[in-house]
Amino acid sequence: MKRYLPAVILITAAVLLIVIGIILQQPESVLNKAVRICMECVGLG
Amino acid sequence: MDRKKTRFGIQAVALLIQNANFRGFLTGRIYEGASKSVCVPGLNCYSCPGAIGACPLGSLQSHLASMKFKFPYYIVGFLIFFGAVLGRAVCGFLCPFGFFQDLLYKIPFYKKNRFKIDKFLRYLKYAVLAVLVLLLPITCNLIPFFCKYVCPSGTIAGIWLAAADSNIRSVLGPLFSWKLILLLIFIVLGLIIRRPFCKYICPLGAIYGFFNKVSLYRMTVDRDKCVNCGACARACQMNVDPAKNPNSMECIRCGECIDACPHKALHMGFAAGSKKTAVVAEANENGDQKV
Ligand code: SF4
Ligand code: SF4
Ligand code: SF4
């Protein structure tokens, strides 16, 4: 069980970070970027 | 079903699910639904016409490159979550660009995976992560450097878009040519070397590699069975010696070493191996390490 402890702590921290991000409305900025063609990614700008 | 076929099936399904906007490939229009606010685990450009999720590396850079610095809690949370649960099993099972390279390597051609500078080239991906993904986007606003100058997944997205949309074709310039040349280099190298982009360049693989030692999905060695014959190390095309370092940062969890072991000494999974084998494997990792 001790072997899984670091992973469990990290997963808990990850969920907390995601929740904080949601409270700070970060999913909206991810969405705004992802629904437009990224000129840099595709090599246009 | 054998391990290879199962992994191939999972990779194919993961590719299709992450690129389920099939209509986009014909129309050249990218998906605009709410699922694009969720990060996918692997390297899959959000500008690919099929993509229904957000690329974690692209999202991270665009966040860091924004005019006012805000810590990207949400994206870092996803990266830690995928890392802590799967580690680099993301690379072995879920990443579309990893799958693309696996397919390339299946093409009959001259193959060479072991050469002197391999060990040094491995460090390149950490430099790419530190400089192109973190440092430069933070210091030079609005430029996602890795996406813009390197990422071959974005170039593939660009090729799809250009093929489907004449407006995009008309504005292709030197940057696209540069990215296309880089993609071609990765393709040619991918015929010869197993997953060269993953081994030497990919910052996402570098991030997940940090989690391999602690992730829930892991490998263990049964010391009672292992006779140190080296068959597993010879079978590994990522040049890992799993008998000595089963949770190496370079291991993509493909499982080919497990099939190669004549003594069934290697185990992989969410609860791989008995307590005893896990302890021995961990003690081993702290000692003699290959990569
Ligand atoms: S190293 Fe990068 S490109 Fe390769 S499989 Fe992992 S995430 Fe994908
Ligand atoms: S192939 Fe099996 S027995 Fe041989 S060294 Fe690797 S783990 Fe040990
Ligand atoms: S150590 Fe085994 S599972 Fe890991 S990359 Fe090598 S062959 Fe694949």
mmCIF file of N, CA, C and O in Angstrom, chain A residues 2-45:
data_model
loop_
_atom_site.group_PDB
_atom_site.id
_atom_site.type_symbol
_atom_site.label_atom_id
_atom_site.label_comp_id
_atom_site.label_asym_id
_atom_site.label_seq_id
_atom_site.Cartn_x
_atom_site.Cartn_y
_atom_site.Cartn_z
ATOM 1 N N LYS A 2 1.994 1.202 0.771
ATOM 2 C CA LYS A 2 2.902 2.345 0.873
ATOM 3 C C LYS A 2 3.424 2.756 -0.513
ATOM 4 O O LYS A 2 3.673 3.918 -0.799
ATOM 5 N N ARG A 3 3.553 1.726 -1.349
ATOM 6 C CA ARG A 3 4.053 1.884 -2.709
ATOM 7 C C ARG A 3 3.152 2.822 -3.538
ATOM 8 O O ARG A 3 3.604 3.515 -4.437
ATOM 9 N N TYR A 4 1.859 2.812 -3.227
ATOM 10 C CA TYR A 4 0.918 3.620 -3.999
ATOM 11 C C TYR A 4 0.744 5.030 -3.440
ATOM 12 O O TYR A 4 0.106 5.867 -4.062
ATOM 13 N N LEU A 5 1.314 5.256 -2.270
ATOM 14 C CA LEU A 5 1.079 6.529 -1.584
ATOM 15 C C LEU A 5 1.486 7.762 -2.423
ATOM 16 O O LEU A 5 0.683 8.695 -2.564
ATOM 17 N N PRO A 6 2.704 7.780 -3.003
ATOM 18 C CA PRO A 6 3.071 8.967 -3.798
ATOM 19 C C PRO A 6 2.071 9.236 -4.925
ATOM 20 O O PRO A 6 1.692 10.391 -5.158
ATOM 21 N N ALA A 7 1.628 8.156 -5.584
ATOM 22 C CA ALA A 7 0.678 8.341 -6.690
ATOM 23 C C ALA A 7 -0.649 8.881 -6.170
ATOM 24 O O ALA A 7 -1.243 9.789 -6.779
ATOM 25 N N VAL A 8 -1.085 8.365 -5.031
ATOM 26 C CA VAL A 8 -2.363 8.825 -4.471
ATOM 27 C C VAL A 8 -2.264 10.311 -4.089
ATOM 28 O O VAL A 8 -3.171 11.104 -4.370
ATOM 29 N N ILE A 9 -1.128 10.690 -3.497
ATOM 30 C CA ILE A 9 -0.936 12.104 -3.134
ATOM 31 C C ILE A 9 -0.947 12.980 -4.390
ATOM 32 O O ILE A 9 -1.596 14.022 -4.446
ATOM 33 N N LEU A 10 -0.235 12.503 -5.427
ATOM 34 C CA LEU A 10 -0.174 13.279 -6.674
ATOM 35 C C LEU A 10 -1.555 13.395 -7.333
ATOM 36 O O LEU A 10 -1.915 14.448 -7.851
ATOM 37 N N ILE A 11 -2.305 12.301 -7.309
ATOM 38 C CA ILE A 11 -3.643 12.337 -7.925
ATOM 39 C C ILE A 11 -4.542 13.324 -7.161
ATOM 40 O O ILE A 11 -5.266 14.117 -7.769
ATOM 41 N N THR A 12 -4.432 13.302 -5.844
ATOM 42 C CA THR A 12 -5.222 14.243 -5.035
ATOM 43 C C THR A 12 -4.819 15.682 -5.372
ATOM 44 O O THR A 12 -5.679 16.552 -5.566
ATOM 45 N N ALA A 13 -3.503 15.914 -5.453
ATOM 46 C CA ALA A 13 -3.019 17.262 -5.785
ATOM 47 C C ALA A 13 -3.505 17.666 -7.170
ATOM 48 O O ALA A 13 -3.917 18.819 -7.395
ATOM 49 N N ALA A 14 -3.491 16.705 -8.112
ATOM 50 C CA ALA A 14 -3.920 17.001 -9.483
ATOM 51 C C ALA A 14 -5.397 17.405 -9.515
ATOM 52 O O ALA A 14 -5.772 18.389 -10.169
ATOM 53 N N VAL A 15 -6.215 16.665 -8.762
ATOM 54 C CA VAL A 15 -7.650 16.990 -8.740
ATOM 55 C C VAL A 15 -7.854 18.379 -8.136
ATOM 56 O O VAL A 15 -8.645 19.191 -8.655
ATOM 57 N N LEU A 16 -7.100 18.672 -7.073
ATOM 58 C CA LEU A 16 -7.197 20.002 -6.452
ATOM 59 C C LEU A 16 -6.831 21.108 -7.445
ATOM 60 O O LEU A 16 -7.514 22.128 -7.546
ATOM 61 N N LEU A 17 -5.736 20.881 -8.178
ATOM 62 C CA LEU A 17 -5.295 21.881 -9.160
ATOM 63 C C LEU A 17 -6.357 22.091 -10.241
ATOM 64 O O LEU A 17 -6.631 23.222 -10.650
ATOM 65 N N ILE A 18 -6.949 20.983 -10.681
ATOM 66 C CA ILE A 18 -7.988 21.097 -11.721
ATOM 67 C C ILE A 18 -9.179 21.900 -11.174
ATOM 68 O O ILE A 18 -9.704 22.792 -11.855
ATOM 69 N N VAL A 19 -9.553 21.624 -9.921
ATOM 70 C CA VAL A 19 -10.686 22.352 -9.312
ATOM 71 C C VAL A 19 -10.342 23.845 -9.191
ATOM 72 O O VAL A 19 -11.156 24.708 -9.538
ATOM 73 N N ILE A 20 -9.127 24.146 -8.733
ATOM 74 C CA ILE A 20 -8.712 25.560 -8.637
ATOM 75 C C ILE A 20 -8.789 26.210 -10.022
ATOM 76 O O ILE A 20 -9.306 27.315 -10.186
ATOM 77 N N GLY A 21 -8.296 25.476 -11.030
ATOM 78 C CA GLY A 21 -8.341 25.989 -12.408
ATOM 79 C C GLY A 21 -9.769 26.262 -12.850
ATOM 80 O O GLY A 21 -10.043 27.288 -13.481
ATOM 81 N N ILE A 22 -10.678 25.362 -12.499
ATOM 82 C CA ILE A 22 -12.079 25.548 -12.891
ATOM 83 C C ILE A 22 -12.650 26.792 -12.198
ATOM 84 O O ILE A 22 -13.325 27.617 -12.826
ATOM 85 N N ILE A 23 -12.325 26.952 -10.905
ATOM 86 C CA ILE A 23 -12.805 28.140 -10.164
ATOM 87 C C ILE A 23 -12.280 29.418 -10.821
ATOM 88 O O ILE A 23 -12.992 30.413 -10.933
ATOM 89 N N LEU A 24 -11.028 29.354 -11.307
ATOM 90 C CA LEU A 24 -10.434 30.543 -11.953
ATOM 91 C C LEU A 24 -10.813 30.650 -13.437
ATOM 92 O O LEU A 24 -10.238 31.440 -14.176
ATOM 93 N N GLN A 25 -11.740 29.829 -13.856
ATOM 94 C CA GLN A 25 -12.265 29.832 -15.234
ATOM 95 C C GLN A 25 -11.207 29.551 -16.293
ATOM 96 O O GLN A 25 -11.293 30.039 -17.423
ATOM 97 N N GLN A 26 -10.223 28.742 -15.927
ATOM 98 C CA GLN A 26 -9.188 28.417 -16.901
ATOM 99 C C GLN A 26 -9.669 27.503 -18.036
ATOM 100 O O GLN A 26 -9.139 27.593 -19.147
ATOM 101 N N PRO A 27 -10.678 26.627 -17.801
ATOM 102 C CA PRO A 27 -11.167 25.823 -18.933
ATOM 103 C C PRO A 27 -11.655 26.700 -20.092
ATOM 104 O O PRO A 27 -11.514 26.328 -21.252
ATOM 105 N N GLU A 28 -12.184 27.889 -19.785
ATOM 106 C CA GLU A 28 -12.656 28.781 -20.856
ATOM 107 C C GLU A 28 -11.509 29.233 -21.742
ATOM 108 O O GLU A 28 -11.636 29.281 -22.959
ATOM 109 N N SER A 29 -10.366 29.543 -21.102
ATOM 110 C CA SER A 29 -9.249 30.002 -21.939
ATOM 111 C C SER A 29 -8.672 28.841 -22.753
ATOM 112 O O SER A 29 -8.229 29.032 -23.890
ATOM 113 N N VAL A 30 -8.721 27.622 -22.186
ATOM 114 C CA VAL A 30 -8.284 26.450 -22.958
ATOM 115 C C VAL A 30 -9.218 26.273 -24.155
ATOM 116 O O VAL A 30 -8.781 26.085 -25.299
ATOM 117 N N LEU A 31 -10.524 26.392 -23.893
ATOM 118 C CA LEU A 31 -11.517 26.218 -24.955
ATOM 119 C C LEU A 31 -11.341 27.285 -26.044
ATOM 120 O O LEU A 31 -11.315 26.982 -27.242
ATOM 121 N N ASN A 32 -11.192 28.540 -25.613
ATOM 122 C CA ASN A 32 -11.048 29.638 -26.589
ATOM 123 C C ASN A 32 -9.872 29.429 -27.525
ATOM 124 O O ASN A 32 -9.943 29.738 -28.710
ATOM 125 N N LYS A 33 -8.792 28.899 -26.966
ATOM 126 C CA LYS A 33 -7.608 28.656 -27.802
ATOM 127 C C LYS A 33 -7.854 27.463 -28.735
ATOM 128 O O LYS A 33 -7.481 27.492 -29.909
ATOM 129 N N ALA A 34 -8.515 26.426 -28.176
ATOM 130 C CA ALA A 34 -8.634 25.166 -28.929
ATOM 131 C C ALA A 34 -9.682 25.201 -30.045
ATOM 132 O O ALA A 34 -9.634 24.378 -30.946
ATOM 133 N N VAL A 35 -10.618 26.145 -29.988
ATOM 134 C CA VAL A 35 -11.661 26.162 -31.032
ATOM 135 C C VAL A 35 -11.297 27.060 -32.216
ATOM 136 O O VAL A 35 -12.066 27.185 -33.171
ATOM 137 N N ARG A 36 -10.136 27.710 -32.131
ATOM 138 C CA ARG A 36 -9.669 28.499 -33.281
ATOM 139 C C ARG A 36 -8.441 27.814 -33.860
ATOM 140 O O ARG A 36 -7.642 27.251 -33.108
ATOM 141 N N ILE A 37 -8.285 27.892 -35.183
ATOM 142 C CA ILE A 37 -7.085 27.288 -35.763
ATOM 143 C C ILE A 37 -5.863 28.028 -35.232
ATOM 144 O O ILE A 37 -5.786 29.258 -35.304
ATOM 145 N N CYS A 38 -4.934 27.281 -34.655
ATOM 146 C CA CYS A 38 -3.716 27.881 -34.108
ATOM 147 C C CYS A 38 -2.722 28.042 -35.255
ATOM 148 O O CYS A 38 -2.194 27.068 -35.787
ATOM 149 N N MET A 39 -2.498 29.307 -35.649
ATOM 150 C CA MET A 39 -1.648 29.599 -36.812
ATOM 151 C C MET A 39 -0.219 29.098 -36.616
ATOM 152 O O MET A 39 0.414 28.630 -37.564
ATOM 153 N N GLU A 40 0.263 29.217 -35.384
ATOM 154 C CA GLU A 40 1.631 28.766 -35.109
ATOM 155 C C GLU A 40 1.729 27.248 -35.247
ATOM 156 O O GLU A 40 2.650 26.728 -35.881
ATOM 157 N N CYS A 41 0.753 26.539 -34.653
ATOM 158 C CA CYS A 41 0.784 25.070 -34.685
ATOM 159 C C CYS A 41 0.837 24.536 -36.114
ATOM 160 O O CYS A 41 1.608 23.636 -36.426
ATOM 161 N N VAL A 42 -0.015 25.079 -36.972
ATOM 162 C CA VAL A 42 -0.123 24.524 -38.325
ATOM 163 C C VAL A 42 0.922 25.116 -39.274
ATOM 164 O O VAL A 42 0.983 24.759 -40.448
ATOM 165 N N GLY A 43 1.733 26.038 -38.761
ATOM 166 C CA GLY A 43 2.848 26.563 -39.551
ATOM 167 C C GLY A 43 2.478 27.734 -40.451
ATOM 168 O O GLY A 43 3.093 27.946 -41.490
ATOM 169 N N LEU A 44 1.474 28.525 -40.036
ATOM 170 C CA LEU A 44 1.073 29.673 -40.867
ATOM 171 C C LEU A 44 1.532 31.017 -40.295
ATOM 172 O O LEU A 44 1.606 31.999 -41.029
ATOM 173 N N GLY A 45 1.763 31.063 -39.018
ATOM 174 C CA GLY A 45 2.085 32.408 -38.518
ATOM 175 C C GLY A 45 2.904 32.440 -37.250
ATOM 176 O O GLY A 45 3.190 31.462 -36.658
#
